[in-house]
Amino acid sequence: MGKKLCLFIAGDSTAANCPPHEAPMMGWGQVAAECFTDKVKVVNAAKGGRSSNSFIEEGLLDGIWDSISPGDYLFIQFGHNDQKDFGTKPWTTYPQYLSQYIDGARERGALPVLLTSVQRRTFGEDGTIQNSLGDYPASMRELADKKDVPLIDMWAKTKRLYESYGPDRSTELFTWFAPGENNNYPEGIQDNTHFCETGARKVAALVAEGIQELNLPLKAYIKEAIRNG
């Protein structure tokens, strides 16, 4: 049996594997493998609290370079923590750091794919999601065009997803619990950024949808049940 095709994910907590004490909080990368046949191995290197620059500075990208092979994929999704003081500027340092992921993957014969950040659950009075991610999604789109990199617009896809649920029901996608409802959150929690299991699976399915829309060769390994929606 030959080596499996590997899909590496570099990102933040919205994609990361969450520890048991945070369950049922879950990043979309935690369930991404469920979208593919057993011919694909998902290596979820996403880590909470990381920006495009801190992921590199902490050596996390080096860990991917140690394992990635020609023909593998690198999915790149940053933005939430790039907004923070330790992060990047959307039109200057952000694309500069993202380019290190893109160029490094290509140098190793792997295929980079950019994913704009997932939206936060930030509904306006008109019942639509208000952008809370500044210029980062637009900057990533511009970089994708400039460097001819496939892009899955998760910012747009999650906006449509949340709005289809509406301001109230959309809490079902996130880590939202009343006091006493969940043992890991005895005081309750209202988290508008991090998904629960339902949300993570919905978002992972949107990633799979994006793979098909881009006509990436990876689409051949998406499970039929996911392909058919």
PDB file of C-alpha atoms in Angstrom:
ATOM      1  CA  MET A   1       0.000   0.000   0.000  1.00  0.00           C
ATOM      2  CA  GLY A   2       1.437   3.366  -1.050  1.00  0.00           C
ATOM      3  CA  LYS A   3       1.772   6.512   0.988  1.00  0.00           C
ATOM      4  CA  LYS A   4      -1.480   8.326   1.604  1.00  0.00           C
ATOM      5  CA  LEU A   5      -2.042  11.781   0.215  1.00  0.00           C
ATOM      6  CA  CYS A   6      -1.642  14.232   3.101  1.00  0.00           C
ATOM      7  CA  LEU A   7      -3.682  17.370   3.680  1.00  0.00           C
ATOM      8  CA  PHE A   8      -1.905  19.662   6.141  1.00  0.00           C
ATOM      9  CA  ILE A   9      -3.824  22.463   7.870  1.00  0.00           C
ATOM     10  CA  ALA A  10      -2.029  25.567   9.166  1.00  0.00           C
ATOM     11  CA  GLY A  11      -4.352  27.854  11.089  1.00  0.00           C
ATOM     12  CA  ASP A  12      -5.793  29.044  14.381  1.00  0.00           C
ATOM     13  CA  SER A  13      -8.333  27.773  16.919  1.00  0.00           C
ATOM     14  CA  THR A  14     -11.233  27.913  14.458  1.00  0.00           C
ATOM     15  CA  ALA A  15      -9.558  24.991  12.645  1.00  0.00           C
ATOM     16  CA  ALA A  16      -7.632  23.384  15.529  1.00  0.00           C
ATOM     17  CA  ASN A  17      -8.161  20.160  17.455  1.00  0.00           C
ATOM     18  CA  CYS A  18      -9.569  21.314  20.792  1.00  0.00           C
ATOM     19  CA  PRO A  19      -8.505  19.545  24.012  1.00  0.00           C
ATOM     20  CA  PRO A  20     -11.008  17.385  25.937  1.00  0.00           C
ATOM     21  CA  HIS A  21     -11.556  19.996  28.652  1.00  0.00           C
ATOM     22  CA  GLU A  22     -12.923  22.374  25.991  1.00  0.00           C
ATOM     23  CA  ALA A  23     -15.309  19.826  24.432  1.00  0.00           C
ATOM     24  CA  PRO A  24     -17.620  20.051  22.624  1.00  0.00           C
ATOM     25  CA  MET A  25     -15.729  23.075  21.257  1.00  0.00           C
ATOM     26  CA  MET A  26     -14.236  21.905  17.989  1.00  0.00           C
ATOM     27  CA  GLY A  27     -12.314  23.356  15.054  1.00  0.00           C
ATOM     28  CA  TRP A  28     -13.360  22.382  11.543  1.00  0.00           C
ATOM     29  CA  GLY A  29     -10.000  20.673  10.994  1.00  0.00           C
ATOM     30  CA  GLN A  30     -10.802  18.280  13.820  1.00  0.00           C
ATOM     31  CA  VAL A  31     -13.494  16.627  11.695  1.00  0.00           C
ATOM     32  CA  ALA A  32     -12.100  17.343   8.222  1.00  0.00           C
ATOM     33  CA  ALA A  33     -10.906  13.752   7.805  1.00  0.00           C
ATOM     34  CA  GLU A  34     -14.547  12.614   7.887  1.00  0.00           C
ATOM     35  CA  CYS A  35     -15.048  14.335   4.515  1.00  0.00           C
ATOM     36  CA  PHE A  36     -12.490  12.136   2.748  1.00  0.00           C
ATOM     37  CA  THR A  37     -11.932   8.484   1.924  1.00  0.00           C
ATOM     38  CA  ASP A  38      -9.182   6.585   3.691  1.00  0.00           C
ATOM     39  CA  LYS A  39      -6.785   7.478   0.868  1.00  0.00           C
ATOM     40  CA  VAL A  40      -6.309  10.927   2.460  1.00  0.00           C
ATOM     41  CA  LYS A  41      -4.594  11.624   5.770  1.00  0.00           C
ATOM     42  CA  VAL A  42      -5.473  14.954   7.396  1.00  0.00           C
ATOM     43  CA  VAL A  43      -2.639  16.424   9.475  1.00  0.00           C
ATOM     44  CA  ASN A  44      -4.214  19.218  11.489  1.00  0.00           C
ATOM     45  CA  ALA A  45      -1.352  21.453  12.629  1.00  0.00           C
ATOM     46  CA  ALA A  46      -3.662  24.403  13.393  1.00  0.00           C
ATOM     47  CA  LYS A  47      -3.189  25.780  16.896  1.00  0.00           C
ATOM     48  CA  GLY A  48      -5.251  28.130  19.020  1.00  0.00           C
ATOM     49  CA  GLY A  49      -4.105  31.712  19.432  1.00  0.00           C
ATOM     50  CA  ARG A  50      -1.733  31.693  16.467  1.00  0.00           C
ATOM     51  CA  SER A  51      -1.392  34.292  13.766  1.00  0.00           C
ATOM     52  CA  SER A  52       0.315  33.898  10.410  1.00  0.00           C
ATOM     53  CA  ASN A  53       3.529  35.255  11.939  1.00  0.00           C
ATOM     54  CA  SER A  54       3.501  33.542  15.359  1.00  0.00           C
ATOM     55  CA  PHE A  55       2.841  30.149  13.733  1.00  0.00           C
ATOM     56  CA  ILE A  56       6.130  30.585  11.878  1.00  0.00           C
ATOM     57  CA  GLU A  57       8.031  32.154  14.777  1.00  0.00           C
ATOM     58  CA  GLU A  58       7.136  29.244  17.080  1.00  0.00           C
ATOM     59  CA  GLY A  59       8.461  26.689  14.594  1.00  0.00           C
ATOM     60  CA  LEU A  60       5.060  25.210  13.786  1.00  0.00           C
ATOM     61  CA  LEU A  61       5.514  25.695  10.058  1.00  0.00           C
ATOM     62  CA  ASP A  62       8.918  24.002  10.263  1.00  0.00           C
ATOM     63  CA  GLY A  63       7.106  20.978  11.660  1.00  0.00           C
ATOM     64  CA  ILE A  64       4.981  20.855   8.513  1.00  0.00           C
ATOM     65  CA  TRP A  65       8.040  21.229   6.282  1.00  0.00           C
ATOM     66  CA  ASP A  66       9.596  18.232   8.019  1.00  0.00           C
ATOM     67  CA  SER A  67       6.690  16.030   6.911  1.00  0.00           C
ATOM     68  CA  ILE A  68       5.174  17.420   3.721  1.00  0.00           C
ATOM     69  CA  SER A  69       5.846  15.608   0.439  1.00  0.00           C
ATOM     70  CA  PRO A  70       5.362  16.343  -3.262  1.00  0.00           C
ATOM     71  CA  GLY A  71       1.687  16.050  -4.160  1.00  0.00           C
ATOM     72  CA  ASP A  72       0.470  16.882  -0.653  1.00  0.00           C
ATOM     73  CA  TYR A  73      -1.743  19.881   0.139  1.00  0.00           C
ATOM     74  CA  LEU A  74      -1.242  22.761   2.567  1.00  0.00           C
ATOM     75  CA  PHE A  75      -4.432  24.586   3.565  1.00  0.00           C
ATOM     76  CA  ILE A  76      -3.626  28.001   5.061  1.00  0.00           C
ATOM     77  CA  GLN A  77      -6.162  29.917   7.182  1.00  0.00           C
ATOM     78  CA  PHE A  78      -5.167  32.842   9.400  1.00  0.00           C
ATOM     79  CA  GLY A  79      -6.713  36.191  10.271  1.00  0.00           C
ATOM     80  CA  HIS A  80      -8.444  36.109  13.663  1.00  0.00           C
ATOM     81  CA  ASN A  81      -5.227  36.494  15.653  1.00  0.00           C
ATOM     82  CA  ASP A  82      -3.475  38.554  13.012  1.00  0.00           C
ATOM     83  CA  GLN A  83      -5.804  41.321  14.221  1.00  0.00           C
ATOM     84  CA  LYS A  84      -4.142  41.275  17.651  1.00  0.00           C
ATOM     85  CA  ASP A  85      -1.180  43.378  18.782  1.00  0.00           C
ATOM     86  CA  PHE A  86       1.291  40.542  18.153  1.00  0.00           C
ATOM     87  CA  GLY A  87      -0.171  39.898  14.705  1.00  0.00           C
ATOM     88  CA  THR A  88       0.245  41.436  11.276  1.00  0.00           C
ATOM     89  CA  LYS A  89      -0.971  44.375   9.205  1.00  0.00           C
ATOM     90  CA  PRO A  90      -3.480  43.366   6.522  1.00  0.00           C
ATOM     91  CA  TRP A  91      -1.875  44.947   3.468  1.00  0.00           C
ATOM     92  CA  THR A  92       1.822  44.598   4.354  1.00  0.00           C
ATOM     93  CA  THR A  93       3.098  41.983   6.787  1.00  0.00           C
ATOM     94  CA  TYR A  94       0.069  39.665   6.466  1.00  0.00           C
ATOM     95  CA  PRO A  95       0.623  38.851   2.772  1.00  0.00           C
ATOM     96  CA  GLN A  96       4.376  38.732   3.381  1.00  0.00           C
ATOM     97  CA  TYR A  97       3.977  35.992   5.987  1.00  0.00           C
ATOM     98  CA  LEU A  98       1.348  34.120   3.977  1.00  0.00           C
ATOM     99  CA  SER A  99       3.775  34.098   1.062  1.00  0.00           C
ATOM    100  CA  GLN A 100       6.210  32.064   3.162  1.00  0.00           C
ATOM    101  CA  TYR A 101       3.604  29.289   3.404  1.00  0.00           C
ATOM    102  CA  ILE A 102       2.800  29.462  -0.296  1.00  0.00           C
ATOM    103  CA  ASP A 103       6.394  29.561  -1.513  1.00  0.00           C
ATOM    104  CA  GLY A 104       7.553  26.896   0.940  1.00  0.00           C
ATOM    105  CA  ALA A 105       4.817  24.497  -0.145  1.00  0.00           C
ATOM    106  CA  ARG A 106       5.577  25.018  -3.822  1.00  0.00           C
ATOM    107  CA  GLU A 107       9.311  24.557  -3.275  1.00  0.00           C
ATOM    108  CA  ARG A 108       8.504  21.139  -1.808  1.00  0.00           C
ATOM    109  CA  GLY A 109       6.183  20.118  -4.619  1.00  0.00           C
ATOM    110  CA  ALA A 110       3.051  20.540  -2.489  1.00  0.00           C
ATOM    111  CA  LEU A 111      -0.068  22.513  -3.423  1.00  0.00           C
ATOM    112  CA  PRO A 112      -0.940  25.527  -1.229  1.00  0.00           C
ATOM    113  CA  VAL A 113      -4.579  26.547  -0.848  1.00  0.00           C
ATOM    114  CA  LEU A 114      -5.626  29.765   0.893  1.00  0.00           C
ATOM    115  CA  LEU A 115      -8.791  29.929   3.010  1.00  0.00           C
ATOM    116  CA  THR A 116     -10.180  33.247   4.171  1.00  0.00           C
ATOM    117  CA  SER A 117     -11.061  33.325   7.858  1.00  0.00           C
ATOM    118  CA  VAL A 118     -14.404  32.018   9.028  1.00  0.00           C
ATOM    119  CA  GLN A 119     -16.751  34.743  10.198  1.00  0.00           C
ATOM    120  CA  ARG A 120     -17.555  35.424  13.811  1.00  0.00           C
ATOM    121  CA  ARG A 121     -21.217  35.293  14.802  1.00  0.00           C
ATOM    122  CA  THR A 122     -21.667  39.064  14.634  1.00  0.00           C
ATOM    123  CA  PHE A 123     -25.212  39.818  13.526  1.00  0.00           C
ATOM    124  CA  GLY A 124     -26.307  43.370  12.887  1.00  0.00           C
ATOM    125  CA  GLU A 125     -29.766  44.770  13.548  1.00  0.00           C
ATOM    126  CA  ASP A 126     -30.739  43.914   9.968  1.00  0.00           C
ATOM    127  CA  GLY A 127     -30.150  40.196  10.587  1.00  0.00           C
ATOM    128  CA  THR A 128     -26.987  39.966   8.486  1.00  0.00           C
ATOM    129  CA  ILE A 129     -23.437  39.151   9.566  1.00  0.00           C
ATOM    130  CA  GLN A 130     -21.246  42.216  10.025  1.00  0.00           C
ATOM    131  CA  ASN A 131     -17.592  41.861   9.058  1.00  0.00           C
ATOM    132  CA  SER A 132     -15.374  41.682  12.158  1.00  0.00           C
ATOM    133  CA  LEU A 133     -12.192  40.692  10.326  1.00  0.00           C
ATOM    134  CA  GLY A 134     -11.197  44.011   8.813  1.00  0.00           C
ATOM    135  CA  ASP A 135      -9.247  43.920   5.571  1.00  0.00           C
ATOM    136  CA  TYR A 136      -7.656  40.516   6.137  1.00  0.00           C
ATOM    137  CA  PRO A 137     -10.052  38.552   3.896  1.00  0.00           C
ATOM    138  CA  ALA A 138      -9.723  41.105   1.081  1.00  0.00           C
ATOM    139  CA  SER A 139      -5.945  41.075   1.410  1.00  0.00           C
ATOM    140  CA  MET A 140      -5.862  37.275   1.161  1.00  0.00           C
ATOM    141  CA  ARG A 141      -8.040  37.345  -1.961  1.00  0.00           C
ATOM    142  CA  GLU A 142      -5.683  39.848  -3.569  1.00  0.00           C
ATOM    143  CA  LEU A 143      -2.660  37.703  -2.680  1.00  0.00           C
ATOM    144  CA  ALA A 144      -4.347  34.616  -4.131  1.00  0.00           C
ATOM    145  CA  ASP A 145      -4.848  36.463  -7.413  1.00  0.00           C
ATOM    146  CA  LYS A 146      -1.311  37.845  -7.436  1.00  0.00           C
ATOM    147  CA  LYS A 147       0.372  34.502  -6.736  1.00  0.00           C
ATOM    148  CA  ASP A 148      -2.169  32.343  -8.598  1.00  0.00           C
ATOM    149  CA  VAL A 149      -3.093  30.317  -5.520  1.00  0.00           C
ATOM    150  CA  PRO A 150      -6.425  28.467  -5.212  1.00  0.00           C
ATOM    151  CA  LEU A 151      -8.646  30.170  -2.629  1.00  0.00           C
ATOM    152  CA  ILE A 152     -11.688  28.945  -0.724  1.00  0.00           C
ATOM    153  CA  ASP A 153     -13.635  31.962   0.501  1.00  0.00           C
ATOM    154  CA  MET A 154     -14.694  30.694   3.914  1.00  0.00           C
ATOM    155  CA  TRP A 155     -15.478  34.256   4.965  1.00  0.00           C
ATOM    156  CA  ALA A 156     -18.248  34.346   2.339  1.00  0.00           C
ATOM    157  CA  LYS A 157     -19.356  30.746   2.865  1.00  0.00           C
ATOM    158  CA  THR A 158     -19.733  31.067   6.645  1.00  0.00           C
ATOM    159  CA  LYS A 159     -21.570  34.372   6.263  1.00  0.00           C
ATOM    160  CA  ARG A 160     -24.176  32.574   4.168  1.00  0.00           C
ATOM    161  CA  LEU A 161     -24.265  29.640   6.596  1.00  0.00           C
ATOM    162  CA  TYR A 162     -24.848  31.760   9.697  1.00  0.00           C
ATOM    163  CA  GLU A 163     -27.435  33.930   7.980  1.00  0.00           C
ATOM    164  CA  SER A 164     -29.320  30.835   6.813  1.00  0.00           C
ATOM    165  CA  TYR A 165     -29.659  29.863  10.481  1.00  0.00           C
ATOM    166  CA  GLY A 166     -30.523  33.397  11.596  1.00  0.00           C
ATOM    167  CA  PRO A 167     -29.512  35.409  14.679  1.00  0.00           C
ATOM    168  CA  ASP A 168     -31.090  33.040  17.211  1.00  0.00           C
ATOM    169  CA  ARG A 169     -30.706  29.547  15.793  1.00  0.00           C
ATOM    170  CA  SER A 170     -27.096  30.177  14.711  1.00  0.00           C
ATOM    171  CA  THR A 171     -26.018  29.669  18.333  1.00  0.00           C
ATOM    172  CA  GLU A 172     -26.446  25.943  17.547  1.00  0.00           C
ATOM    173  CA  LEU A 173     -23.235  26.178  15.493  1.00  0.00           C
ATOM    174  CA  PHE A 174     -21.157  27.647  18.307  1.00  0.00           C
ATOM    175  CA  THR A 175     -20.031  26.880  21.847  1.00  0.00           C
ATOM    176  CA  TRP A 176     -23.116  28.285  23.540  1.00  0.00           C
ATOM    177  CA  PHE A 177     -24.414  26.790  26.791  1.00  0.00           C
ATOM    178  CA  ALA A 178     -26.584  27.998  29.626  1.00  0.00           C
ATOM    179  CA  PRO A 179     -25.239  27.627  33.184  1.00  0.00           C
ATOM    180  CA  GLY A 180     -25.393  23.977  34.251  1.00  0.00           C
ATOM    181  CA  GLU A 181     -26.005  22.719  30.709  1.00  0.00           C
ATOM    182  CA  ASN A 182     -22.494  21.365  30.080  1.00  0.00           C
ATOM    183  CA  ASN A 183     -19.998  19.992  32.604  1.00  0.00           C
ATOM    184  CA  ASN A 184     -17.024  21.689  30.936  1.00  0.00           C
ATOM    185  CA  TYR A 185     -18.767  25.057  31.160  1.00  0.00           C
ATOM    186  CA  PRO A 186     -20.643  25.003  34.495  1.00  0.00           C
ATOM    187  CA  GLU A 187     -21.073  28.786  34.478  1.00  0.00           C
ATOM    188  CA  GLY A 188     -22.305  28.722  30.893  1.00  0.00           C
ATOM    189  CA  ILE A 189     -20.607  30.176  27.824  1.00  0.00           C
ATOM    190  CA  GLN A 190     -21.559  32.373  24.880  1.00  0.00           C
ATOM    191  CA  ASP A 191     -18.722  32.024  22.372  1.00  0.00           C
ATOM    192  CA  ASN A 192     -19.360  33.604  18.978  1.00  0.00           C
ATOM    193  CA  THR A 193     -16.048  32.503  17.461  1.00  0.00           C
ATOM    194  CA  HIS A 194     -15.529  28.823  18.261  1.00  0.00           C
ATOM    195  CA  PHE A 195     -17.687  26.052  16.867  1.00  0.00           C
ATOM    196  CA  CYS A 196     -19.361  23.150  18.599  1.00  0.00           C
ATOM    197  CA  GLU A 197     -19.438  19.759  16.888  1.00  0.00           C
ATOM    198  CA  THR A 198     -22.410  20.700  14.701  1.00  0.00           C
ATOM    199  CA  GLY A 199     -20.763  23.892  13.509  1.00  0.00           C
ATOM    200  CA  ALA A 200     -17.390  22.246  12.913  1.00  0.00           C
ATOM    201  CA  ARG A 201     -18.976  19.597  10.706  1.00  0.00           C
ATOM    202  CA  LYS A 202     -20.964  22.163   8.733  1.00  0.00           C
ATOM    203  CA  VAL A 203     -17.840  24.250   8.147  1.00  0.00           C
ATOM    204  CA  ALA A 204     -15.722  21.219   7.194  1.00  0.00           C
ATOM    205  CA  ALA A 205     -18.393  20.364   4.615  1.00  0.00           C
ATOM    206  CA  LEU A 206     -18.087  23.905   3.240  1.00  0.00           C
ATOM    207  CA  VAL A 207     -14.338  23.379   2.862  1.00  0.00           C
ATOM    208  CA  ALA A 208     -15.071  20.188   0.917  1.00  0.00           C
ATOM    209  CA  GLU A 209     -17.541  22.143  -1.212  1.00  0.00           C
ATOM    210  CA  GLY A 210     -14.815  24.672  -1.948  1.00  0.00           C
ATOM    211  CA  ILE A 211     -12.420  21.915  -3.020  1.00  0.00           C
ATOM    212  CA  GLN A 212     -15.004  20.746  -5.544  1.00  0.00           C
ATOM    213  CA  GLU A 213     -15.692  24.268  -6.802  1.00  0.00           C
ATOM    214  CA  LEU A 214     -11.968  24.769  -7.422  1.00  0.00           C
ATOM    215  CA  ASN A 215     -11.825  21.419  -9.219  1.00  0.00           C
ATOM    216  CA  LEU A 216      -8.750  20.428  -7.222  1.00  0.00           C
ATOM    217  CA  PRO A 217      -7.563  16.834  -7.793  1.00  0.00           C
ATOM    218  CA  LEU A 218      -8.231  16.339  -4.074  1.00  0.00           C
ATOM    219  CA  LYS A 219     -11.946  16.324  -4.908  1.00  0.00           C
ATOM    220  CA  ALA A 220     -11.639  12.725  -6.141  1.00  0.00           C
ATOM    221  CA  TYR A 221     -11.181  11.631  -2.521  1.00  0.00           C
ATOM    222  CA  ILE A 222     -14.211  13.408  -1.039  1.00  0.00           C
ATOM    223  CA  LYS A 223     -16.768  10.906   0.232  1.00  0.00           C
ATOM    224  CA  GLU A 224     -19.837  10.529  -1.942  1.00  0.00           C
ATOM    225  CA  ALA A 225     -22.173  11.475   0.913  1.00  0.00           C
ATOM    226  CA  ILE A 226     -20.310  14.782   1.324  1.00  0.00           C
ATOM    227  CA  ARG A 227     -20.156  15.413  -2.438  1.00  0.00           C
ATOM    228  CA  ASN A 228     -23.898  14.970  -2.700  1.00  0.00           C
ATOM    229  CA  GLY A 229     -24.490  17.302   0.227  1.00  0.00           C
TER     230      GLY A 229
END
